[in-house]
Amino acid sequence: AERLIYYLTEPAVNGMPYRVDARLRPEGANSPLVTTLEGFRRHFGRGPEVWEIQTYLGGRVVAGDLQLGKAALEVVADAIPAVRAQADVVAAIRSMRKRLESTVNLPEGGGTDFKRGRGGLMDLEFIAQSLQILHYDGGRQLLGMPPRQVLEQAEQRGWLDATTAQTLLDDYDYLRRLEMTLRLVLETRQTVFPADPVQLDALVHALKATGAVESSGPTAPDSLSPAALRAAFQQRLDRVRALFDRILSES
């Protein structure tokens, strides 16, 4: 396991292939690096934290013993009803979101982190995860789904009204396109909207060239400018946070 982590995280010519956080395992950093299925089952049988369930909701088996991986995800699924029954489950999700938001370290010169920051991609991911937990009915269809598919299912199943679901999907796609374009342009893993004018101009040029913007409106290719992009970006963040607060209301 240590060798695998080394190979996945060893910096190469084009940077680090993957980031692996081995602390996010049952019992934390002081536990054995590899656990058994029975140990995994015991851990979740004692009552996992809400954030643990959130972490595993998107889990997928991609290599190794597929049957063993499936059995481990069944353990997670079986623990969801107990977590959902907690009176403070929504408050716990909001608390974890606030905690992650507080860890944002912006570079000198400002900027906005559109992954972990207010109204960013994590707001959308937490909305999807809350829906997976609160509406879990014992089926396995929603487990392993990325946030976009969960939001699509939320509309189809009536958990969200069509307008809200489509707004969330549109904002998710917008922020994802922005994230990918920014990383390609700046050749970085950063998720901070650029404050540097040169970087911002480069991002605007890339968005125009790839067509990764709206076909009409203030950020359409013909009228896109750094100021218009910044304003549209902030509008998205404000809208996502407002929907996050409404959907994960504590009432």
Short mmCIF file of C-alpha atoms in Angstrom, two decimals:
data_model
loop_
_atom_site.label_atom_id
_atom_site.label_comp_id
_atom_site.label_asym_id
_atom_site.label_seq_id
_atom_site.Cartn_x
_atom_site.Cartn_y
_atom_site.Cartn_z
CA ALA A 1 0.00 0.00 0.00
CA GLU A 2 2.84 2.39 0.82
CA ARG A 3 4.51 1.64 -2.51
CA LEU A 4 1.23 2.23 -4.36
CA ILE A 5 0.76 5.58 -2.62
CA TYR A 6 4.36 6.46 -3.49
CA TYR A 7 3.84 5.69 -7.18
CA LEU A 8 0.58 7.63 -7.28
CA THR A 9 2.00 10.72 -5.60
CA GLU A 10 5.63 10.82 -6.75
CA PRO A 11 6.19 14.11 -8.63
CA ALA A 12 6.98 13.55 -12.30
CA VAL A 13 7.81 15.83 -15.22
CA ASN A 14 4.21 16.99 -15.44
CA GLY A 15 3.62 17.18 -11.70
CA MET A 16 1.99 14.85 -9.20
CA PRO A 17 -0.29 12.26 -10.87
CA TYR A 18 -2.73 11.95 -7.93
CA ARG A 19 -3.19 13.22 -4.42
CA VAL A 20 -3.75 10.42 -1.92
CA ASP A 21 -4.88 11.18 1.64
CA ALA A 22 -4.47 7.96 3.59
CA ARG A 23 -5.71 9.66 6.77
CA LEU A 24 -9.30 9.29 5.53
CA ARG A 25 -9.54 5.68 6.62
CA PRO A 26 -11.46 4.04 9.44
CA GLU A 27 -10.01 4.94 12.85
CA GLY A 28 -7.86 7.69 11.34
CA ALA A 29 -4.13 8.17 10.87
CA ASN A 30 -3.13 6.02 13.85
CA SER A 31 -4.86 2.89 12.57
CA PRO A 32 -3.30 0.23 10.34
CA LEU A 33 -2.94 1.40 6.76
CA VAL A 34 -4.89 -1.63 5.53
CA THR A 35 -7.94 -3.04 7.31
CA THR A 36 -9.94 -6.22 6.87
CA LEU A 37 -13.52 -6.36 5.71
CA GLU A 38 -14.53 -7.45 9.19
CA GLY A 39 -12.67 -4.52 10.72
CA PHE A 40 -14.36 -2.20 8.26
CA ARG A 41 -17.73 -3.67 9.20
CA ARG A 42 -17.03 -3.29 12.94
CA HIS A 43 -16.09 0.35 12.48
CA PHE A 44 -19.30 1.24 10.68
CA GLY A 45 -21.32 -0.90 13.04
CA ARG A 46 -20.28 1.37 15.92
CA GLY A 47 -21.96 4.32 14.24
CA PRO A 48 -19.96 6.35 11.74
CA GLU A 49 -19.81 10.11 11.63
CA VAL A 50 -21.93 11.84 9.00
CA TRP A 51 -18.82 13.09 7.20
CA GLU A 52 -17.54 9.52 6.86
CA ILE A 53 -20.69 8.49 5.02
CA GLN A 54 -20.34 11.59 2.82
CA THR A 55 -16.78 10.58 1.98
CA TYR A 56 -17.77 7.08 0.88
CA LEU A 57 -20.93 8.00 -1.04
CA GLY A 58 -18.95 8.49 -4.24
CA GLY A 59 -16.82 5.38 -3.71
CA ARG A 60 -16.38 3.05 -6.66
CA VAL A 61 -14.49 -0.21 -7.04
CA VAL A 62 -11.92 0.24 -9.80
CA ALA A 63 -9.28 -2.45 -9.25
CA GLY A 64 -8.35 -5.50 -7.22
CA ASP A 65 -10.88 -7.91 -5.75
CA LEU A 66 -14.14 -6.52 -7.13
CA GLN A 67 -16.27 -8.77 -4.96
CA LEU A 68 -14.47 -7.58 -1.83
CA GLY A 69 -14.85 -3.96 -2.90
CA LYS A 70 -18.55 -4.43 -3.49
CA ALA A 71 -18.93 -5.99 -0.03
CA ALA A 72 -17.17 -2.99 1.54
CA LEU A 73 -19.53 -0.55 -0.20
CA GLU A 74 -22.48 -2.64 1.01
CA VAL A 75 -21.24 -2.02 4.55
CA VAL A 76 -21.34 1.72 3.90
CA ALA A 77 -24.82 1.50 2.38
CA ASP A 78 -26.13 -0.44 5.36
CA ALA A 79 -24.87 2.32 7.70
CA ILE A 80 -26.75 5.13 5.93
CA PRO A 81 -30.15 4.61 7.65
CA ALA A 82 -28.57 5.02 11.10
CA VAL A 83 -26.86 8.23 10.03
CA ARG A 84 -30.02 9.55 8.40
CA ALA A 85 -31.98 8.92 11.61
CA GLN A 86 -29.77 11.31 13.56
CA ALA A 87 -31.70 14.42 14.53
CA ASP A 88 -28.77 16.68 13.71
CA VAL A 89 -27.73 15.14 10.37
CA VAL A 90 -28.35 18.35 8.39
CA ALA A 91 -26.59 20.44 11.03
CA ALA A 92 -23.63 18.05 10.88
CA ILE A 93 -23.40 18.41 7.10
CA ARG A 94 -23.54 22.19 7.36
CA SER A 95 -20.92 22.17 10.12
CA MET A 96 -18.50 20.11 8.04
CA ARG A 97 -19.04 22.41 5.07
CA LYS A 98 -18.26 25.43 7.25
CA ARG A 99 -15.16 23.71 8.58
CA LEU A 100 -13.84 22.97 5.08
CA GLU A 101 -14.61 26.50 3.98
CA SER A 102 -12.50 27.83 6.85
CA THR A 103 -9.44 25.91 5.57
CA VAL A 104 -9.24 27.92 2.35
CA ASN A 105 -5.87 29.62 2.02
CA LEU A 106 -5.93 32.20 -0.74
CA PRO A 107 -2.70 33.33 -2.40
CA GLU A 108 -1.37 36.82 -1.88
CA GLY A 109 -3.41 39.24 -3.94
CA GLY A 110 -6.78 37.71 -3.17
CA GLY A 111 -8.92 35.63 -5.46
CA THR A 112 -11.75 33.22 -4.72
CA ASP A 113 -11.46 29.47 -4.28
CA PHE A 114 -14.28 28.08 -6.39
CA LYS A 115 -13.91 24.53 -5.07
CA ARG A 116 -13.86 24.92 -1.29
CA GLY A 117 -14.89 28.57 -1.00
CA ARG A 118 -18.34 30.03 -0.43
CA GLY A 119 -20.75 28.97 -3.16
CA GLY A 120 -18.17 26.76 -4.85
CA LEU A 121 -18.18 23.20 -6.11
CA MET A 122 -18.17 21.79 -2.58
CA ASP A 123 -21.50 23.50 -1.90
CA LEU A 124 -22.90 21.58 -4.86
CA GLU A 125 -21.25 18.35 -3.79
CA PHE A 126 -22.64 18.71 -0.26
CA ILE A 127 -26.12 19.36 -1.64
CA ALA A 128 -25.89 16.13 -3.65
CA GLN A 129 -24.56 14.17 -0.68
CA SER A 130 -27.29 15.45 1.61
CA LEU A 131 -29.91 14.34 -0.90
CA GLN A 132 -28.31 10.90 -1.14
CA ILE A 133 -28.46 10.51 2.64
CA LEU A 134 -31.84 12.09 3.38
CA HIS A 135 -33.66 10.27 0.58
CA TYR A 136 -31.90 6.92 0.87
CA ASP A 137 -34.46 4.15 0.50
CA GLY A 138 -32.28 1.08 0.69
CA GLY A 139 -31.51 0.98 -3.03
CA ARG A 140 -27.98 1.09 -4.31
CA GLN A 141 -28.59 3.07 -7.50
CA LEU A 142 -27.45 6.42 -6.12
CA LEU A 143 -24.27 5.13 -4.50
CA GLY A 144 -21.11 5.85 -6.46
CA MET A 145 -22.80 8.52 -8.56
CA PRO A 146 -21.00 11.81 -9.20
CA PRO A 147 -22.82 14.95 -8.01
CA ARG A 148 -24.17 15.80 -11.45
CA GLN A 149 -25.99 12.48 -11.78
CA VAL A 150 -27.37 12.79 -8.26
CA LEU A 151 -28.82 16.22 -9.11
CA GLU A 152 -30.38 14.78 -12.27
CA GLN A 153 -31.95 12.02 -10.18
CA ALA A 154 -33.16 14.59 -7.66
CA GLU A 155 -35.19 16.27 -10.37
CA GLN A 156 -36.54 13.01 -11.78
CA ARG A 157 -37.54 11.73 -8.32
CA GLY A 158 -39.08 15.00 -7.22
CA TRP A 159 -36.62 15.77 -4.42
CA LEU A 160 -35.97 19.14 -6.03
CA ASP A 161 -38.25 21.18 -8.25
CA ALA A 162 -37.22 21.36 -11.91
CA THR A 163 -36.09 24.99 -11.77
CA THR A 164 -33.84 24.44 -8.75
CA ALA A 165 -32.35 21.24 -10.15
CA GLN A 166 -31.64 22.77 -13.56
CA THR A 167 -30.06 25.83 -11.94
CA LEU A 168 -27.78 23.63 -9.85
CA LEU A 169 -26.83 21.52 -12.88
CA ASP A 170 -26.06 24.62 -14.92
CA ASP A 171 -23.90 26.10 -12.16
CA TYR A 172 -22.12 22.76 -11.63
CA ASP A 173 -21.27 22.49 -15.32
CA TYR A 174 -20.15 26.13 -15.44
CA LEU A 175 -17.80 25.80 -12.46
CA ARG A 176 -16.41 22.50 -13.73
CA ARG A 177 -15.67 23.97 -17.15
CA LEU A 178 -14.03 26.96 -15.52
CA GLU A 179 -11.96 24.70 -13.29
CA MET A 180 -10.73 22.52 -16.13
CA THR A 181 -9.95 25.47 -18.40
CA LEU A 182 -8.07 27.26 -15.63
CA ARG A 183 -5.97 24.21 -14.85
CA LEU A 184 -5.09 23.70 -18.51
CA VAL A 185 -4.23 27.35 -19.08
CA LEU A 186 -2.14 27.83 -15.95
CA GLU A 187 -0.89 24.23 -15.79
CA THR A 188 -1.75 24.08 -12.13
CA ARG A 189 -4.01 22.23 -9.73
CA GLN A 190 -5.19 25.45 -8.16
CA THR A 191 -8.90 26.17 -7.87
CA VAL A 192 -8.58 29.90 -7.27
CA PHE A 193 -10.17 32.35 -9.65
CA PRO A 194 -7.19 34.39 -10.85
CA ALA A 195 -6.67 37.87 -9.45
CA ASP A 196 -3.60 38.48 -11.59
CA PRO A 197 -4.65 40.44 -14.75
CA VAL A 198 -2.33 38.44 -17.02
CA GLN A 199 -3.71 35.11 -15.81
CA LEU A 200 -7.26 36.41 -16.05
CA ASP A 201 -6.70 37.56 -19.65
CA ALA A 202 -5.28 34.14 -20.49
CA LEU A 203 -8.35 32.46 -18.98
CA VAL A 204 -10.72 34.71 -20.95
CA HIS A 205 -8.84 33.98 -24.18
CA ALA A 206 -9.00 30.21 -23.52
CA LEU A 207 -12.72 30.34 -22.77
CA LYS A 208 -13.34 32.20 -26.01
CA ALA A 209 -11.19 29.80 -28.01
CA THR A 210 -12.81 26.66 -26.63
CA GLY A 211 -16.36 27.98 -26.50
CA ALA A 212 -16.60 26.93 -22.87
CA VAL A 213 -18.94 29.81 -22.04
CA GLU A 214 -22.56 30.72 -22.54
CA SER A 215 -23.72 31.21 -26.13
CA SER A 216 -25.48 34.47 -25.18
CA GLY A 217 -25.42 37.09 -22.45
CA PRO A 218 -22.56 39.05 -20.88
CA THR A 219 -20.17 36.11 -20.99
CA ALA A 220 -20.89 35.05 -24.57
CA PRO A 221 -17.70 34.66 -26.66
CA ASP A 222 -18.14 37.94 -28.56
CA SER A 223 -18.63 40.06 -25.45
CA LEU A 224 -16.59 38.18 -22.87
CA SER A 225 -14.19 40.36 -20.93
CA PRO A 226 -12.28 39.91 -17.66
CA ALA A 227 -14.78 42.15 -15.85
CA ALA A 228 -17.79 40.32 -17.30
CA LEU A 229 -16.31 36.92 -16.45
CA ARG A 230 -15.54 37.99 -12.89
CA ALA A 231 -19.08 39.36 -12.42
CA ALA A 232 -20.72 36.23 -13.88
CA PHE A 233 -18.52 34.01 -11.73
CA GLN A 234 -19.45 35.86 -8.55
CA GLN A 235 -23.12 35.74 -9.50
CA ARG A 236 -22.87 31.96 -9.78
CA LEU A 237 -21.24 31.64 -6.37
CA ASP A 238 -23.89 33.81 -4.72
CA ARG A 239 -26.67 31.78 -6.34
CA VAL A 240 -25.17 28.43 -5.35
CA ARG A 241 -24.73 29.51 -1.73
CA ALA A 242 -28.30 30.79 -1.56
CA LEU A 243 -29.59 27.43 -2.83
CA PHE A 244 -27.27 25.57 -0.45
CA ASP A 245 -28.72 27.52 2.49
CA ARG A 246 -32.27 26.89 1.32
CA ILE A 247 -31.91 23.17 0.63
CA LEU A 248 -29.90 22.47 3.76
CA SER A 249 -32.01 24.65 5.98
CA GLU A 250 -31.81 23.83 9.65
CA SER A 251 -35.54 24.19 10.15
#
